[in-house]
CSV table of C-alpha atoms in Angstrom, one decimal:
chain,number,residue,atom,x,y,z
A,1,MET,CA,14.9,-10.4,15.2
A,2,LEU,CA,16.5,-7.3,16.7
A,3,ARG,CA,18.2,-6.3,13.4
A,4,ASN,CA,15.0,-6.6,11.5
A,5,LYS,CA,13.2,-4.4,14.1
A,6,MET,CA,16.0,-1.9,13.7
A,7,GLY,CA,15.5,-1.8,9.9
A,8,GLU,CA,18.5,-4.1,9.1
A,9,PRO,CA,16.7,-7.0,7.4
A,10,ASN,CA,19.6,-8.2,5.2
A,11,GLN,CA,21.8,-8.9,8.3
A,12,ALA,CA,18.8,-10.5,10.1
A,13,HIS,CA,18.2,-12.8,7.1
A,14,SER,CA,21.7,-14.1,7.1
A,15,GLN,CA,21.7,-14.7,10.8
A,16,LEU,CA,18.3,-16.6,10.8
A,17,GLN,CA,19.4,-18.8,7.9
A,18,ARG,CA,22.4,-19.9,10.0
A,19,VAL,CA,20.2,-20.5,13.0
A,20,MET,CA,17.8,-22.6,11.0
A,21,ARG,CA,20.6,-24.8,9.6
A,22,ILE,CA,21.9,-25.4,13.1
A,23,GLN,CA,18.4,-26.3,14.3
A,24,GLU,CA,17.8,-28.7,11.5
A,25,ARG,CA,21.1,-30.5,12.2
A,26,HIS,CA,20.3,-30.8,16.0
A,27,ASP,CA,16.6,-31.7,15.7
A,28,VAL,CA,15.5,-28.9,18.0
A,29,PRO,CA,11.9,-28.8,19.5
A,30,ARG,CA,9.2,-28.0,17.0
A,31,HIS,CA,8.1,-24.7,18.7
A,32,GLU,CA,11.7,-23.4,18.5
A,33,PHE,CA,12.1,-24.3,14.9
A,34,GLY,CA,8.6,-22.7,14.2
A,35,SER,CA,9.8,-19.5,15.9
A,36,THR,CA,12.8,-19.3,13.6
A,37,LEU,CA,10.5,-19.9,10.5
A,38,CYS,CA,8.3,-17.1,11.6
A,39,ASN,CA,11.2,-14.8,12.0
A,40,LEU,CA,12.6,-15.7,8.6
A,41,ALA,CA,9.2,-15.2,7.1
A,42,ALA,CA,9.0,-11.7,8.6
A,43,VAL,CA,12.5,-10.9,7.3
A,44,ASN,CA,11.6,-12.1,3.8
A,45,ALA,CA,8.5,-9.9,3.9
A,46,ALA,CA,10.7,-6.9,4.9
A,47,LEU,CA,13.0,-7.6,2.0
A,48,GLY,CA,10.0,-7.7,-0.4
A,49,GLU,CA,10.2,-11.5,-0.9
A,50,HIS,CA,6.5,-12.0,-0.2
A,51,GLU,CA,5.9,-15.3,-2.0
A,52,LYS,CA,8.7,-16.9,0.1
A,53,SER,CA,7.3,-15.3,3.2
A,54,LYS,CA,3.8,-16.7,2.5
A,55,VAL,CA,5.1,-20.2,2.0
A,56,LEU,CA,7.0,-20.0,5.4
A,57,TYR,CA,4.1,-18.6,7.3
A,58,GLN,CA,1.7,-21.2,5.8
A,59,SER,CA,4.1,-24.0,7.0
A,60,VAL,CA,4.1,-22.5,10.5
A,61,LEU,CA,0.3,-22.2,10.5
A,62,ASN,CA,-0.2,-25.9,9.4
A,63,THR,CA,2.1,-27.0,12.3
A,64,GLN,CA,0.4,-24.7,14.8
A,65,GLU,CA,-3.1,-26.0,13.9
A,66,LYS,CA,-2.0,-29.6,14.5
A,67,GLN,CA,-0.3,-28.7,17.7
A,68,TYR,CA,-2.8,-26.2,19.3
A,69,GLY,CA,-6.2,-26.6,17.6
A,70,MET,CA,-8.0,-23.7,15.9
A,71,TRP,CA,-8.3,-21.1,18.7
A,72,HIS,CA,-4.8,-20.5,20.0
A,73,PRO,CA,-3.4,-17.0,20.1
A,74,GLU,CA,-0.2,-18.0,18.2
A,75,ILE,CA,-2.4,-19.1,15.3
A,76,ALA,CA,-4.0,-15.6,15.4
A,77,THR,CA,-0.5,-14.0,15.1
A,78,THR,CA,0.4,-16.2,12.2
A,79,LEU,CA,-2.9,-15.5,10.4
A,80,SER,CA,-2.3,-11.8,10.9
A,81,ASN,CA,1.2,-12.1,9.4
A,82,ILE,CA,-0.2,-14.1,6.5
A,83,ALA,CA,-2.8,-11.4,5.9
A,84,MET,CA,-0.1,-8.7,5.6
A,85,VAL,CA,1.7,-10.8,3.0
A,86,HIS,CA,-1.6,-11.3,1.1
A,87,MET,CA,-2.0,-7.5,1.1
A,88,ALA,CA,1.5,-7.0,-0.3
A,89,LEU,CA,0.8,-9.4,-3.1
A,90,GLY,CA,-2.5,-7.7,-3.9
A,91,GLU,CA,-4.6,-10.7,-2.6
A,92,TYR,CA,-7.1,-8.6,-0.8
A,93,GLU,CA,-10.0,-11.0,-0.3
A,94,GLU,CA,-7.5,-13.6,1.1
A,95,ALA,CA,-6.1,-10.9,3.4
A,96,LYS,CA,-9.6,-10.0,4.6
A,97,ASP,CA,-10.5,-13.6,5.3
A,98,ALA,CA,-7.3,-14.2,7.4
A,99,LEU,CA,-7.9,-11.0,9.4
A,100,GLU,CA,-11.6,-11.8,10.1
A,101,ARG,CA,-10.4,-15.2,11.5
A,102,THR,CA,-7.7,-13.4,13.5
A,103,LYS,CA,-10.3,-11.1,15.0
A,104,LYS,CA,-12.5,-13.9,16.0
A,105,ILE,CA,-9.7,-15.8,17.8
A,106,ARG,CA,-8.4,-12.7,19.6
A,107,SER,CA,-11.8,-11.5,20.7
A,108,ARG,CA,-12.5,-14.9,22.1
A,109,VAL,CA,-9.2,-15.2,23.9
A,110,TYR,CA,-8.6,-11.7,25.1
A,111,GLY,CA,-11.9,-9.9,25.0
A,112,LYS,CA,-13.2,-7.2,22.5
A,113,ASN,CA,-11.3,-4.3,24.0
A,114,HIS,CA,-7.8,-5.8,23.9
A,115,PRO,CA,-5.1,-3.9,22.0
A,116,LEU,CA,-4.5,-7.0,19.8
A,117,VAL,CA,-8.1,-6.8,18.7
A,118,ALA,CA,-7.6,-3.1,17.9
A,119,SER,CA,-4.5,-3.9,15.8
A,120,THR,CA,-6.5,-6.5,13.9
A,121,MET,CA,-9.3,-4.0,13.3
A,122,ALA,CA,-6.7,-1.4,12.0
A,123,ASN,CA,-5.4,-4.0,9.6
A,124,LEU,CA,-8.9,-4.8,8.4
A,125,ALA,CA,-9.4,-1.1,7.9
A,126,SER,CA,-6.3,-1.1,5.6
A,127,VAL,CA,-7.8,-3.9,3.5
A,128,SER,CA,-11.2,-2.1,3.3
A,129,TYR,CA,-9.4,1.1,2.3
A,130,THR,CA,-7.4,-0.7,-0.4
A,131,MET,CA,-10.6,-2.3,-1.7
A,132,GLY,CA,-12.3,1.2,-2.0
A,133,ASP,CA,-14.5,1.0,1.1
A,134,LEU,CA,-13.5,4.3,2.7
A,135,LYS,CA,-16.5,4.6,5.0
A,136,GLY,CA,-15.9,1.1,6.4
A,137,ALA,CA,-12.2,1.7,6.7
A,138,MET,CA,-12.7,4.9,8.7
A,139,SER,CA,-15.2,3.3,11.1
A,140,LEU,CA,-12.8,0.4,11.8
A,141,ASN,CA,-9.9,2.8,12.4
A,142,GLU,CA,-11.9,4.9,14.8
A,143,GLU,CA,-12.8,1.9,16.8
A,144,ALA,CA,-9.2,0.7,16.8
A,145,LEU,CA,-7.9,4.1,17.9
A,146,GLU,CA,-10.3,4.4,20.8
A,147,ILE,CA,-9.1,1.0,22.2
A,148,GLN,CA,-5.4,1.9,21.5
A,149,GLN,CA,-5.5,5.3,23.2
A,150,ALA,CA,-7.0,3.6,26.3
A,151,CYS,CA,-4.1,1.2,26.4
A,152,TYR,CA,-1.1,3.1,25.2
A,153,SER,CA,0.7,6.4,25.3
A,154,ASP,CA,0.3,8.8,22.4
A,155,ALA,CA,3.9,8.0,21.2
A,156,HIS,CA,3.2,4.4,20.5
A,157,PRO,CA,3.9,2.8,17.2
A,158,LEU,CA,0.4,1.2,16.8
A,159,VAL,CA,-1.3,4.5,17.6
A,160,ALA,CA,0.9,6.1,14.9
A,161,VAL,CA,-0.1,3.5,12.4
A,162,THR,CA,-3.8,3.9,13.0
A,163,ILE,CA,-3.6,7.7,12.7
A,164,LYS,CA,-1.6,7.3,9.5
A,165,ASN,CA,-4.3,5.1,8.1
A,166,MET,CA,-6.9,7.7,9.0
A,167,ALA,CA,-4.9,10.3,7.2
A,168,MET,CA,-4.8,8.2,4.1
A,169,ILE,CA,-8.6,8.0,4.1
A,170,GLU,CA,-8.9,11.8,4.5
A,171,ASN,CA,-6.5,12.2,1.6
A,172,SER,CA,-8.6,9.9,-0.5
A,173,ARG,CA,-11.7,11.8,0.5
A,174,GLY,CA,-10.1,15.0,-0.8
A,175,ASP,CA,-9.7,16.6,2.6
A,176,TYR,CA,-6.0,17.4,2.1
A,177,ASP,CA,-5.7,19.9,5.0
A,178,LYS,CA,-6.9,17.3,7.5
A,179,ALA,CA,-4.8,14.6,6.0
A,180,LYS,CA,-1.7,16.8,6.0
A,181,SER,CA,-2.2,17.7,9.7
A,182,LEU,CA,-2.6,14.0,10.6
A,183,TYR,CA,0.5,13.0,8.6
A,184,GLU,CA,2.6,15.7,10.3
A,185,ARG,CA,1.4,14.5,13.7
A,186,VAL,CA,2.4,10.9,12.8
A,187,LEU,CA,5.8,12.0,11.6
A,188,LYS,CA,6.6,13.7,14.9
A,189,MET,CA,5.5,10.6,16.8
A,190,GLU,CA,7.6,8.3,14.6
A,191,GLU,CA,10.7,10.5,14.9
A,192,VAL,CA,10.4,10.1,18.7
A,193,ILE,CA,9.8,6.4,18.5
A,194,TYR,CA,12.4,5.4,15.8
A,195,GLY,CA,14.8,8.2,15.2
A,196,GLU,CA,15.2,9.6,11.7
A,197,LEU,CA,16.2,6.5,9.7
A,198,HIS,CA,13.4,4.0,9.7
A,199,PRO,CA,11.0,2.5,7.1
A,200,ALA,CA,8.0,3.7,9.0
A,201,ILE,CA,9.2,7.3,8.7
A,202,ALA,CA,9.9,6.7,5.0
A,203,SER,CA,6.3,5.5,4.6
A,204,THR,CA,5.0,8.6,6.3
A,205,LEU,CA,7.2,10.9,4.3
A,206,ASN,CA,5.8,9.3,1.1
A,207,ASN,CA,2.3,9.8,2.2
A,208,LEU,CA,2.8,13.4,3.3
A,209,ALA,CA,4.4,14.0,-0.1
A,210,ASP,CA,1.4,12.6,-1.8
A,211,CYS,CA,-0.8,14.9,0.2
A,212,VAL,CA,1.1,18.1,-0.5
A,213,LEU,CA,1.3,17.1,-4.2
A,214,GLU,CA,-2.5,17.0,-4.3
A,215,GLN,CA,-2.4,20.5,-2.9
A,216,GLY,CA,-0.1,21.6,-5.8
A,217,GLU,CA,3.1,21.9,-3.8
A,218,THR,CA,5.1,19.9,-6.4
A,219,ALA,CA,8.6,21.0,-5.4
A,220,LYS,CA,8.0,20.2,-1.7
A,221,ALA,CA,6.5,16.9,-2.6
A,222,ALA,CA,9.6,16.0,-4.7
A,223,VAL,CA,11.9,16.7,-1.8
A,224,LEU,CA,9.8,14.5,0.5
A,225,PHE,CA,9.6,11.7,-2.0
A,226,GLN,CA,13.4,11.9,-2.5
A,227,ARG,CA,14.0,11.7,1.3
A,228,ALA,CA,11.7,8.7,1.6
A,229,MET,CA,13.5,6.9,-1.2
A,230,GLU,CA,16.9,7.6,0.2
A,231,THR,CA,15.8,6.2,3.6
A,232,ASN,CA,14.5,3.0,1.9
A,233,GLU,CA,17.7,2.6,-0.2
A,234,ILE,CA,19.8,2.7,3.0
A,235,VAL,CA,17.6,0.3,4.9
A,236,TYR,CA,16.7,-2.1,2.1
A,237,GLY,CA,18.9,-1.5,-0.9
A,238,ARG,CA,18.0,-0.2,-4.3
A,239,GLU,CA,16.0,-3.2,-5.6
A,240,HIS,CA,13.3,-3.2,-2.9
A,241,PRO,CA,9.6,-2.7,-3.8
A,242,ASP,CA,9.4,0.3,-1.6
A,243,VAL,CA,12.2,2.0,-3.6
A,244,ALA,CA,10.2,1.2,-6.8
A,245,ARG,CA,7.2,2.9,-5.2
A,246,ASN,CA,9.3,5.9,-4.3
A,247,LEU,CA,10.5,6.1,-7.9
A,248,ASN,CA,7.0,6.0,-9.2
A,249,ASN,CA,6.0,8.8,-6.9
A,250,LEU,CA,9.1,10.9,-7.9
A,251,GLY,CA,8.1,10.4,-11.5
A,252,ARG,CA,4.6,11.6,-10.7
A,253,ALA,CA,6.0,14.7,-9.0
A,254,PHE,CA,8.4,15.4,-12.0
A,255,LYS,CA,5.3,15.0,-14.3
A,256,GLU,CA,3.4,17.6,-12.3
A,257,MET,CA,6.4,20.0,-12.4
A,258,GLY,CA,6.5,19.7,-16.2
A,259,ASP,CA,9.8,17.7,-16.3
A,260,TYR,CA,8.5,15.1,-18.7
A,261,ASP,CA,11.9,13.5,-19.5
A,262,GLY,CA,12.7,13.2,-15.8
A,263,ALA,CA,9.2,11.7,-15.2
A,264,LYS,CA,9.6,9.2,-17.9
A,265,SER,CA,13.0,8.0,-16.7
A,266,LYS,CA,11.7,7.6,-13.1
A,267,LEU,CA,8.5,5.9,-14.1
A,268,THR,CA,10.2,3.5,-16.6
A,269,SER,CA,12.7,2.5,-13.9
A,270,ALA,CA,9.9,1.9,-11.4
A,271,LEU,CA,7.9,-0.2,-13.9
A,272,GLN,CA,10.9,-2.3,-14.7
A,273,MET,CA,11.7,-3.0,-11.1
A,274,LYS,CA,8.1,-3.9,-10.4
A,275,GLN,CA,7.8,-6.2,-13.4
A,276,LYS,CA,11.0,-8.0,-12.3
A,277,ARG,CA,9.7,-8.4,-8.8
A,278,TYR,CA,6.0,-9.2,-9.5
A,279,GLY,CA,5.6,-10.2,-13.1
A,280,GLU,CA,3.6,-8.6,-15.9
A,281,ALA,CA,0.1,-8.6,-14.4
A,282,HIS,CA,0.4,-7.6,-10.7
A,283,ILE,CA,-1.8,-5.0,-9.1
A,284,ASN,CA,1.3,-3.1,-7.9
A,285,LEU,CA,2.1,-2.2,-11.5
A,286,VAL,CA,-1.1,-0.2,-11.9
A,287,PRO,CA,-0.1,3.1,-10.3
A,288,THR,CA,3.0,3.3,-12.5
A,289,LEU,CA,1.0,2.3,-15.6
A,290,MET,CA,-1.5,5.1,-14.8
A,291,ASN,CA,1.2,7.7,-14.3
A,292,LEU,CA,2.8,6.7,-17.6
A,293,GLY,CA,-0.6,6.9,-19.3
A,294,ASP,CA,-1.1,10.3,-18.0
A,295,LEU,CA,2.4,11.3,-19.1
A,296,PHE,CA,1.8,10.1,-22.6
A,297,ASN,CA,-1.5,12.1,-22.7
A,298,LEU,CA,0.3,15.2,-21.5
A,299,THR,CA,3.0,14.8,-24.2
A,300,LYS,CA,0.3,14.2,-26.9
A,301,GLN,CA,1.1,10.5,-27.4
A,302,PRO,CA,-2.5,9.1,-27.0
A,303,ASN,CA,-1.8,5.8,-28.7
A,304,LYS,CA,1.0,5.0,-26.2
A,305,ALA,CA,-1.3,6.2,-23.4
A,306,ARG,CA,-4.1,3.9,-24.6
A,307,GLU,CA,-1.7,0.9,-24.6
A,308,VAL,CA,-0.5,1.3,-21.0
A,309,LEU,CA,-3.9,2.4,-19.7
A,310,SER,CA,-5.7,-0.6,-21.3
A,311,ARG,CA,-3.1,-2.9,-19.6
A,312,ALA,CA,-3.7,-1.1,-16.2
A,313,LEU,CA,-7.5,-1.5,-16.6
A,314,LYS,CA,-7.3,-5.2,-17.4
A,315,ILE,CA,-5.2,-5.8,-14.3
A,316,THR,CA,-7.5,-3.7,-12.1
A,317,GLU,CA,-10.6,-5.4,-13.4
A,318,LYS,CA,-9.2,-8.9,-12.7
A,319,LYS,CA,-7.6,-8.1,-9.3
A,320,ILE,CA,-10.0,-5.7,-7.6
A,321,GLY,CA,-12.9,-5.1,-9.8
A,322,MET,CA,-14.5,-2.2,-11.6
A,323,LYS,CA,-16.1,-0.5,-8.6
A,324,HIS,CA,-12.7,0.6,-7.2
A,325,PRO,CA,-11.5,4.2,-7.5
A,326,ASP,CA,-8.5,3.1,-9.5
A,327,ALA,CA,-10.8,1.8,-12.2
A,328,ALA,CA,-12.5,5.2,-12.4
A,329,LYS,CA,-9.2,7.0,-12.6
A,330,ILE,CA,-8.0,4.7,-15.5
A,331,LEU,CA,-11.3,5.2,-17.4
A,332,ARG,CA,-11.0,8.9,-17.1
A,333,LEU,CA,-7.4,8.9,-18.4
A,334,LEU,CA,-8.5,6.6,-21.3
A,335,GLY,CA,-11.3,9.0,-22.0
A,336,ASN,CA,-8.8,11.8,-22.3
A,337,SER,CA,-6.7,9.6,-24.7
A,338,PHE,CA,-9.6,9.0,-27.0
A,339,TYR,CA,-10.4,12.7,-26.9
A,340,LEU,CA,-6.8,13.4,-28.1
A,341,MET,CA,-7.3,10.9,-30.9
A,342,GLY,CA,-10.5,12.7,-32.0
A,343,ASP,CA,-12.9,9.9,-30.9
A,344,LEU,CA,-15.3,12.1,-28.9
A,345,ALA,CA,-18.0,9.5,-28.6
A,346,THR,CA,-15.8,6.9,-27.0
A,347,SER,CA,-14.2,9.6,-24.8
A,348,GLU,CA,-17.6,10.6,-23.5
A,349,LYS,CA,-18.6,7.0,-22.9
A,350,LEU,CA,-15.5,6.3,-20.8
A,351,LEU,CA,-15.8,9.5,-18.8
A,352,ASN,CA,-19.4,8.7,-17.9
A,353,LYS,CA,-18.3,5.3,-16.7
A,354,SER,CA,-15.7,6.9,-14.6
A,355,LEU,CA,-18.1,9.3,-13.1
A,356,ASP,CA,-20.6,6.6,-12.3
A,357,ILE,CA,-18.0,4.7,-10.3
A,358,LEU,CA,-16.8,7.8,-8.5
A,359,GLU,CA,-20.3,8.9,-7.5
A,360,GLN,CA,-20.7,5.6,-5.7
A,361,ILE,CA,-17.6,6.2,-3.6
A,362,TYR,CA,-17.1,9.9,-2.9
A,363,GLU,CA,-19.2,12.9,-2.0
A,364,THR,CA,-20.5,15.0,-4.8
A,365,ASP,CA,-17.9,17.8,-4.2
A,366,HIS,CA,-14.9,15.5,-4.3
A,367,PRO,CA,-12.0,16.7,-6.5
A,368,TYR,CA,-12.1,13.6,-8.7
A,369,ILE,CA,-15.8,14.0,-9.4
A,370,LEU,CA,-15.5,17.7,-10.2
A,371,ALA,CA,-12.5,17.1,-12.5
A,372,THR,CA,-14.3,14.3,-14.4
A,373,ARG,CA,-17.4,16.5,-14.8
A,374,ALA,CA,-15.2,19.2,-16.1
A,375,ASP,CA,-13.8,16.8,-18.7
A,376,LEU,CA,-17.2,15.8,-19.7
A,377,GLY,CA,-18.5,19.3,-19.9
A,378,SER,CA,-15.8,20.9,-22.0
A,379,CYS,CA,-12.7,18.7,-22.4
A,380,THR,CA,-10.7,21.9,-22.6
A,381,ARG,CA,-7.6,20.3,-21.1
A,382,PRO,CA,-7.6,16.7,-22.2
A,383,GLY,CA,-4.8,14.8,-20.5
A,384,ALA,CA,-4.2,17.4,-17.8
A,385,ALA,CA,-5.7,15.1,-15.2
A,386,GLN,CA,-6.1,16.0,-11.6
A,387,ARG,CA,-3.2,14.7,-9.4
A,388,ILE,CA,-4.9,11.5,-8.6
A,389,PHE,CA,-2.3,8.8,-8.3
């Protein structure tokens, strides 16, 4: 697994397949074969082959439960890995269930202040964040960080991950200065830990770019997004889901800079890559559909905007429900689309729905709430949505 840890999953995949074929021919002990399956599942996840990864991990889990019972630490490790795959596939309730079980096992085996318990709490925080529970996510991260800092040095990968997650929450809350400071702190830590060419650094660059874009620094954001994409292309190749995510974010930056042709090219490419990978109705398509909808509003094409935004709303409602921030963002953009079409009554109705959701999630002075109220109050700039994706 050394190559995978070094960010070379393609080479690791080939090596592990050869190892597995040899083990199958020689009928090696079950635990050795299970270890190879785990490693192969991890490599598939790194390559974006999450369905294959889930099948492999589930096979390992079934074997472990028969061999060890229900409370063995190796079962907790496998459950944690399965949870991460569920997250990548947008299966958030399943991820939460797997992590809750992981936490129970690890707390029972190691005690509540063990670093593995902290890691599980940090992962649970990520699920809570994705599901829109910012308060719960921050609380879990703070508890995890307290344990981690008592166990590790400041330049530890797990400490960096937890601080990065806290930065994401601050960014979502609209405290961009605090988020930016945290991301820059993480970037320095990760450059010490990994060097300059690693997926973790690409992830932090992407998040930092998102933050500075929220602050209106579009050119700087585009440079950071580009650097993140180049790193992922070197590590994974051009067809990886993280590259599609980078293309989406570059498209968003181009949109905010007023380069609508460049934005459309990037966003269309991102959507095609995601659809090829995930199908037509996956939650990972939603950010790109939202950006395309915003772009169509900005270029005065409200019918096209309505089409892609309605698709995004349908996916969001099915996968994560209508209490999620993304549902509010889509409703707001749809409201702007109907305004451009001259249907002011529908526009007002959608904007009020958006505001109702946002007020359940954020403080009253959050940028999303202020922007939606402005749309309701005057609609002077329909389609010129706050940078919210």
